[in-house]
């Protein structure tokens, strides 16, 4: 396991047990972002870096009982917290690295990633791997329940020009990874970038 992976696992393992209690009001923001993804009944969707599985319930509601919902995360403690919360009933949980997904190429209709981009060790390659598992024309949602400025203030830091989620950085990053950005919202109470898988 790389040092990047060890750092991510250590960070989230230490916070897994009370993650949902720290952010109790994010549910509506998740539901709204999932709605903007435009999923249909029967679709197959991956929650990449699913953490405690807060997106699984709205994803299941969007794809219905005939759809497929998979939550993948690198940190066992986060997946265990998802199970304790009963979210494993909404989809299949998988211990997996988004850099090397154990999924067939073009097997999904969409990927949802909450707070994902800033934790990717190799963003271009990792986003390319997400593109690999999505059919041409499928969708990607990169989401955070608060915007970049509000998140930086919460963490006591300043936004730097190299922030991957800044539109001038994210648009070419996605384009170089097999995605075309279709919309970008960065407001105090929401960050959501949507992209379509290029054919």
PDB file of C-alpha atoms in Angstrom, residues 29-199:
ATOM      1  CA  UNK A  29     -27.544  18.102   0.039  1.00  0.00           C
ATOM      2  CA  UNK A  30     -26.674  14.512  -0.889  1.00  0.00           C
ATOM      3  CA  UNK A  31     -30.213  13.880  -2.144  1.00  0.00           C
ATOM      4  CA  UNK A  32     -30.145  17.048  -4.241  1.00  0.00           C
ATOM      5  CA  UNK A  33     -26.791  16.162  -5.813  1.00  0.00           C
ATOM      6  CA  UNK A  34     -27.969  12.638  -6.622  1.00  0.00           C
ATOM      7  CA  UNK A  35     -31.100  14.100  -8.240  1.00  0.00           C
ATOM      8  CA  UNK A  36     -28.903  16.291 -10.458  1.00  0.00           C
ATOM      9  CA  UNK A  37     -27.044  13.195 -11.636  1.00  0.00           C
ATOM     10  CA  UNK A  38     -30.144  12.224 -13.616  1.00  0.00           C
ATOM     11  CA  UNK A  39     -30.227   8.537 -12.758  1.00  0.00           C
ATOM     12  CA  UNK A  40     -33.106   6.377 -13.989  1.00  0.00           C
ATOM     13  CA  UNK A  41     -34.727   3.223 -12.717  1.00  0.00           C
ATOM     14  CA  UNK A  42     -32.520   0.232 -13.479  1.00  0.00           C
ATOM     15  CA  UNK A  43     -29.271   2.224 -13.732  1.00  0.00           C
ATOM     16  CA  UNK A  44     -26.006   0.923 -12.296  1.00  0.00           C
ATOM     17  CA  UNK A  45     -24.104   3.419 -10.128  1.00  0.00           C
ATOM     18  CA  UNK A  46     -20.918   3.465  -8.067  1.00  0.00           C
ATOM     19  CA  UNK A  47     -20.436   5.615  -4.984  1.00  0.00           C
ATOM     20  CA  UNK A  48     -16.642   6.026  -5.214  1.00  0.00           C
ATOM     21  CA  UNK A  49     -15.062   6.646  -1.837  1.00  0.00           C
ATOM     22  CA  UNK A  50     -18.433   6.023  -0.232  1.00  0.00           C
ATOM     23  CA  UNK A  51     -17.264   6.469   3.358  1.00  0.00           C
ATOM     24  CA  UNK A  52     -20.142   5.754   5.723  1.00  0.00           C
ATOM     25  CA  UNK A  53     -22.501   5.402   2.765  1.00  0.00           C
ATOM     26  CA  UNK A  54     -24.488   8.617   3.114  1.00  0.00           C
ATOM     27  CA  UNK A  55     -25.173   8.699  -0.643  1.00  0.00           C
ATOM     28  CA  UNK A  56     -26.379   5.097  -0.847  1.00  0.00           C
ATOM     29  CA  UNK A  57     -29.966   5.793   0.229  1.00  0.00           C
ATOM     30  CA  UNK A  58     -30.640   8.531  -2.361  1.00  0.00           C
ATOM     31  CA  UNK A  59     -28.775   6.521  -5.002  1.00  0.00           C
ATOM     32  CA  UNK A  60     -30.971   3.473  -4.295  1.00  0.00           C
ATOM     33  CA  UNK A  61     -34.096   5.646  -4.433  1.00  0.00           C
ATOM     34  CA  UNK A  62     -32.974   6.993  -7.817  1.00  0.00           C
ATOM     35  CA  UNK A  63     -32.252   3.629  -9.471  1.00  0.00           C
ATOM     36  CA  UNK A  64     -35.032   1.689  -7.771  1.00  0.00           C
ATOM     37  CA  UNK A  65     -35.083  -2.003  -6.875  1.00  0.00           C
ATOM     38  CA  UNK A  66     -34.027  -3.043 -10.390  1.00  0.00           C
ATOM     39  CA  UNK A  67     -30.900  -0.859 -10.299  1.00  0.00           C
ATOM     40  CA  UNK A  68     -27.453  -1.653  -8.951  1.00  0.00           C
ATOM     41  CA  UNK A  69     -25.760   0.441  -6.266  1.00  0.00           C
ATOM     42  CA  UNK A  70     -22.153  -0.243  -5.250  1.00  0.00           C
ATOM     43  CA  UNK A  71     -20.248   1.633  -2.574  1.00  0.00           C
ATOM     44  CA  UNK A  72     -16.456   1.355  -2.695  1.00  0.00           C
ATOM     45  CA  UNK A  73     -14.078   2.676  -0.070  1.00  0.00           C
ATOM     46  CA  UNK A  74     -10.442   2.192   0.873  1.00  0.00           C
ATOM     47  CA  UNK A  75     -11.016   2.341   4.642  1.00  0.00           C
ATOM     48  CA  UNK A  76     -12.526  -0.691   6.412  1.00  0.00           C
ATOM     49  CA  UNK A  77     -13.643   1.421   9.391  1.00  0.00           C
ATOM     50  CA  UNK A  78     -15.787   3.626   7.155  1.00  0.00           C
ATOM     51  CA  UNK A  79     -17.459   0.597   5.580  1.00  0.00           C
ATOM     52  CA  UNK A  80     -18.065  -0.840   9.051  1.00  0.00           C
ATOM     53  CA  UNK A  81     -19.747   2.436  10.040  1.00  0.00           C
ATOM     54  CA  UNK A  82     -21.918   2.179   6.907  1.00  0.00           C
ATOM     55  CA  UNK A  83     -23.000  -1.316   7.975  1.00  0.00           C
ATOM     56  CA  UNK A  84     -23.756  -0.149  11.523  1.00  0.00           C
ATOM     57  CA  UNK A  85     -25.959   2.580  10.019  1.00  0.00           C
ATOM     58  CA  UNK A  86     -27.809  -0.078   7.980  1.00  0.00           C
ATOM     59  CA  UNK A  87     -26.770   1.427   4.661  1.00  0.00           C
ATOM     60  CA  UNK A  88     -25.495  -1.900   3.356  1.00  0.00           C
ATOM     61  CA  UNK A  89     -29.176  -2.673   2.685  1.00  0.00           C
ATOM     62  CA  UNK A  90     -29.166   0.017  -0.024  1.00  0.00           C
ATOM     63  CA  UNK A  91     -26.251  -1.366  -2.025  1.00  0.00           C
ATOM     64  CA  UNK A  92     -23.271  -3.650  -2.096  1.00  0.00           C
ATOM     65  CA  UNK A  93     -20.277  -2.402  -0.106  1.00  0.00           C
ATOM     66  CA  UNK A  94     -16.815  -3.156  -1.392  1.00  0.00           C
ATOM     67  CA  UNK A  95     -13.358  -2.597   0.102  1.00  0.00           C
ATOM     68  CA  UNK A  96     -11.583  -1.237  -2.951  1.00  0.00           C
ATOM     69  CA  UNK A  97      -9.257   1.459  -4.201  1.00  0.00           C
ATOM     70  CA  UNK A  98     -10.748   3.710  -6.874  1.00  0.00           C
ATOM     71  CA  UNK A  99      -7.347   3.521  -8.603  1.00  0.00           C
ATOM     72  CA  UNK A 100      -7.923  -0.163  -9.433  1.00  0.00           C
ATOM     73  CA  UNK A 101     -11.604  -1.029  -9.372  1.00  0.00           C
ATOM     74  CA  UNK A 102     -12.635  -4.692  -9.540  1.00  0.00           C
ATOM     75  CA  UNK A 103     -15.359  -3.836 -12.063  1.00  0.00           C
ATOM     76  CA  UNK A 104     -15.767  -4.572 -15.765  1.00  0.00           C
ATOM     77  CA  UNK A 105     -15.126  -1.810 -18.272  1.00  0.00           C
ATOM     78  CA  UNK A 106     -18.249   0.176 -19.240  1.00  0.00           C
ATOM     79  CA  UNK A 107     -20.328  -1.734 -16.675  1.00  0.00           C
ATOM     80  CA  UNK A 108     -21.830   1.342 -14.971  1.00  0.00           C
ATOM     81  CA  UNK A 109     -24.110   4.210 -15.926  1.00  0.00           C
ATOM     82  CA  UNK A 110     -22.730   6.688 -13.409  1.00  0.00           C
ATOM     83  CA  UNK A 111     -20.253   7.416 -10.625  1.00  0.00           C
ATOM     84  CA  UNK A 112     -20.940   9.597  -7.592  1.00  0.00           C
ATOM     85  CA  UNK A 113     -17.942  10.885  -5.645  1.00  0.00           C
ATOM     86  CA  UNK A 114     -18.454  12.922  -2.461  1.00  0.00           C
ATOM     87  CA  UNK A 115     -15.322  14.666  -1.209  1.00  0.00           C
ATOM     88  CA  UNK A 116     -13.311  12.411  -3.492  1.00  0.00           C
ATOM     89  CA  UNK A 117     -11.048  14.576  -5.633  1.00  0.00           C
ATOM     90  CA  UNK A 118      -8.887  15.975  -2.845  1.00  0.00           C
ATOM     91  CA  UNK A 119      -8.052  12.442  -1.671  1.00  0.00           C
ATOM     92  CA  UNK A 120      -6.961  11.035  -5.040  1.00  0.00           C
ATOM     93  CA  UNK A 121      -3.267  10.149  -5.086  1.00  0.00           C
ATOM     94  CA  UNK A 122      -3.020  10.433  -8.881  1.00  0.00           C
ATOM     95  CA  UNK A 123      -6.054  12.448 -10.021  1.00  0.00           C
ATOM     96  CA  UNK A 124      -5.670  12.021 -13.794  1.00  0.00           C
ATOM     97  CA  UNK A 125      -5.117   8.264 -13.595  1.00  0.00           C
ATOM     98  CA  UNK A 126      -7.752   7.804 -10.908  1.00  0.00           C
ATOM     99  CA  UNK A 127     -10.415   9.723 -12.846  1.00  0.00           C
ATOM    100  CA  UNK A 128      -9.437   7.741 -15.940  1.00  0.00           C
ATOM    101  CA  UNK A 129     -10.110   4.540 -13.981  1.00  0.00           C
ATOM    102  CA  UNK A 130     -13.560   5.859 -13.074  1.00  0.00           C
ATOM    103  CA  UNK A 131     -14.120   6.610 -16.771  1.00  0.00           C
ATOM    104  CA  UNK A 132     -13.088   3.036 -17.645  1.00  0.00           C
ATOM    105  CA  UNK A 133     -15.944   1.519 -15.674  1.00  0.00           C
ATOM    106  CA  UNK A 134     -18.621   3.897 -17.029  1.00  0.00           C
ATOM    107  CA  UNK A 135     -20.283   3.483 -20.423  1.00  0.00           C
ATOM    108  CA  UNK A 136     -19.857   6.254 -23.002  1.00  0.00           C
ATOM    109  CA  UNK A 137     -22.465   8.901 -22.245  1.00  0.00           C
ATOM    110  CA  UNK A 138     -22.564   7.919 -18.574  1.00  0.00           C
ATOM    111  CA  UNK A 139     -22.229  10.528 -15.843  1.00  0.00           C
ATOM    112  CA  UNK A 140     -19.860  11.553 -13.061  1.00  0.00           C
ATOM    113  CA  UNK A 141     -20.816  13.741 -10.089  1.00  0.00           C
ATOM    114  CA  UNK A 142     -18.067  15.239  -7.944  1.00  0.00           C
ATOM    115  CA  UNK A 143     -19.813  16.580  -4.882  1.00  0.00           C
ATOM    116  CA  UNK A 144     -19.234  18.187  -1.513  1.00  0.00           C
ATOM    117  CA  UNK A 145     -22.013  19.392   0.803  1.00  0.00           C
ATOM    118  CA  UNK A 146     -20.297  22.767   1.173  1.00  0.00           C
ATOM    119  CA  UNK A 147     -18.355  24.891  -1.298  1.00  0.00           C
ATOM    120  CA  UNK A 148     -14.612  25.387  -1.509  1.00  0.00           C
ATOM    121  CA  UNK A 149     -14.489  28.696   0.396  1.00  0.00           C
ATOM    122  CA  UNK A 150     -16.707  27.461   3.226  1.00  0.00           C
ATOM    123  CA  UNK A 151     -14.743  24.212   3.502  1.00  0.00           C
ATOM    124  CA  UNK A 152     -11.426  26.056   3.652  1.00  0.00           C
ATOM    125  CA  UNK A 153     -12.793  28.342   6.383  1.00  0.00           C
ATOM    126  CA  UNK A 154     -14.038  25.319   8.363  1.00  0.00           C
ATOM    127  CA  UNK A 155     -10.576  23.747   8.112  1.00  0.00           C
ATOM    128  CA  UNK A 156      -8.754  26.980   8.954  1.00  0.00           C
ATOM    129  CA  UNK A 157      -6.902  27.218   5.654  1.00  0.00           C
ATOM    130  CA  UNK A 158      -6.891  29.360   2.538  1.00  0.00           C
ATOM    131  CA  UNK A 159      -7.748  28.264  -0.974  1.00  0.00           C
ATOM    132  CA  UNK A 160      -4.687  28.068  -3.184  1.00  0.00           C
ATOM    133  CA  UNK A 161      -4.553  28.486  -6.973  1.00  0.00           C
ATOM    134  CA  UNK A 162      -3.643  24.807  -7.378  1.00  0.00           C
ATOM    135  CA  UNK A 163      -6.904  23.601  -5.740  1.00  0.00           C
ATOM    136  CA  UNK A 164      -7.997  20.729  -7.989  1.00  0.00           C
ATOM    137  CA  UNK A 165     -11.664  21.598  -7.515  1.00  0.00           C
ATOM    138  CA  UNK A 166     -11.282  25.103  -8.930  1.00  0.00           C
ATOM    139  CA  UNK A 167     -13.046  25.172 -12.286  1.00  0.00           C
ATOM    140  CA  UNK A 168      -9.934  26.220 -14.300  1.00  0.00           C
ATOM    141  CA  UNK A 169      -8.109  23.188 -12.863  1.00  0.00           C
ATOM    142  CA  UNK A 170     -10.935  20.669 -12.760  1.00  0.00           C
ATOM    143  CA  UNK A 171     -12.203  21.152 -16.311  1.00  0.00           C
ATOM    144  CA  UNK A 172      -8.880  20.199 -18.010  1.00  0.00           C
ATOM    145  CA  UNK A 173      -8.253  17.478 -15.425  1.00  0.00           C
ATOM    146  CA  UNK A 174     -11.555  15.851 -16.351  1.00  0.00           C
ATOM    147  CA  UNK A 175     -10.960  16.370 -20.073  1.00  0.00           C
ATOM    148  CA  UNK A 176      -7.618  14.606 -19.809  1.00  0.00           C
ATOM    149  CA  UNK A 177      -9.265  11.693 -18.025  1.00  0.00           C
ATOM    150  CA  UNK A 178     -12.070  10.855 -20.444  1.00  0.00           C
ATOM    151  CA  UNK A 179     -14.747  13.211 -19.093  1.00  0.00           C
ATOM    152  CA  UNK A 180     -16.362  16.420 -20.360  1.00  0.00           C
ATOM    153  CA  UNK A 181     -17.610  18.785 -17.673  1.00  0.00           C
ATOM    154  CA  UNK A 182     -21.236  19.761 -18.252  1.00  0.00           C
ATOM    155  CA  UNK A 183     -21.911  21.908 -15.193  1.00  0.00           C
ATOM    156  CA  UNK A 184     -20.064  23.433 -12.255  1.00  0.00           C
ATOM    157  CA  UNK A 185     -21.514  24.897  -9.054  1.00  0.00           C
ATOM    158  CA  UNK A 186     -19.374  26.186  -6.187  1.00  0.00           C
ATOM    159  CA  UNK A 187     -21.517  27.973  -3.613  1.00  0.00           C
ATOM    160  CA  UNK A 188     -21.249  28.218   0.178  1.00  0.00           C
ATOM    161  CA  UNK A 189     -23.721  25.393   0.708  1.00  0.00           C
ATOM    162  CA  UNK A 190     -22.807  23.182  -2.248  1.00  0.00           C
ATOM    163  CA  UNK A 191     -20.070  22.024  -4.582  1.00  0.00           C
ATOM    164  CA  UNK A 192     -21.144  19.938  -7.571  1.00  0.00           C
ATOM    165  CA  UNK A 193     -19.334  19.300 -10.827  1.00  0.00           C
ATOM    166  CA  UNK A 194     -21.072  17.071 -13.368  1.00  0.00           C
ATOM    167  CA  UNK A 195     -19.308  15.440 -16.289  1.00  0.00           C
ATOM    168  CA  UNK A 196     -20.232  13.069 -19.090  1.00  0.00           C
ATOM    169  CA  UNK A 197     -18.105  10.110 -20.159  1.00  0.00           C
ATOM    170  CA  UNK A 198     -16.709  10.802 -23.592  1.00  0.00           C
ATOM    171  CA  UNK A 199     -17.285   8.154 -26.260  1.00  0.00           C
TER     172      UNK A 199
END
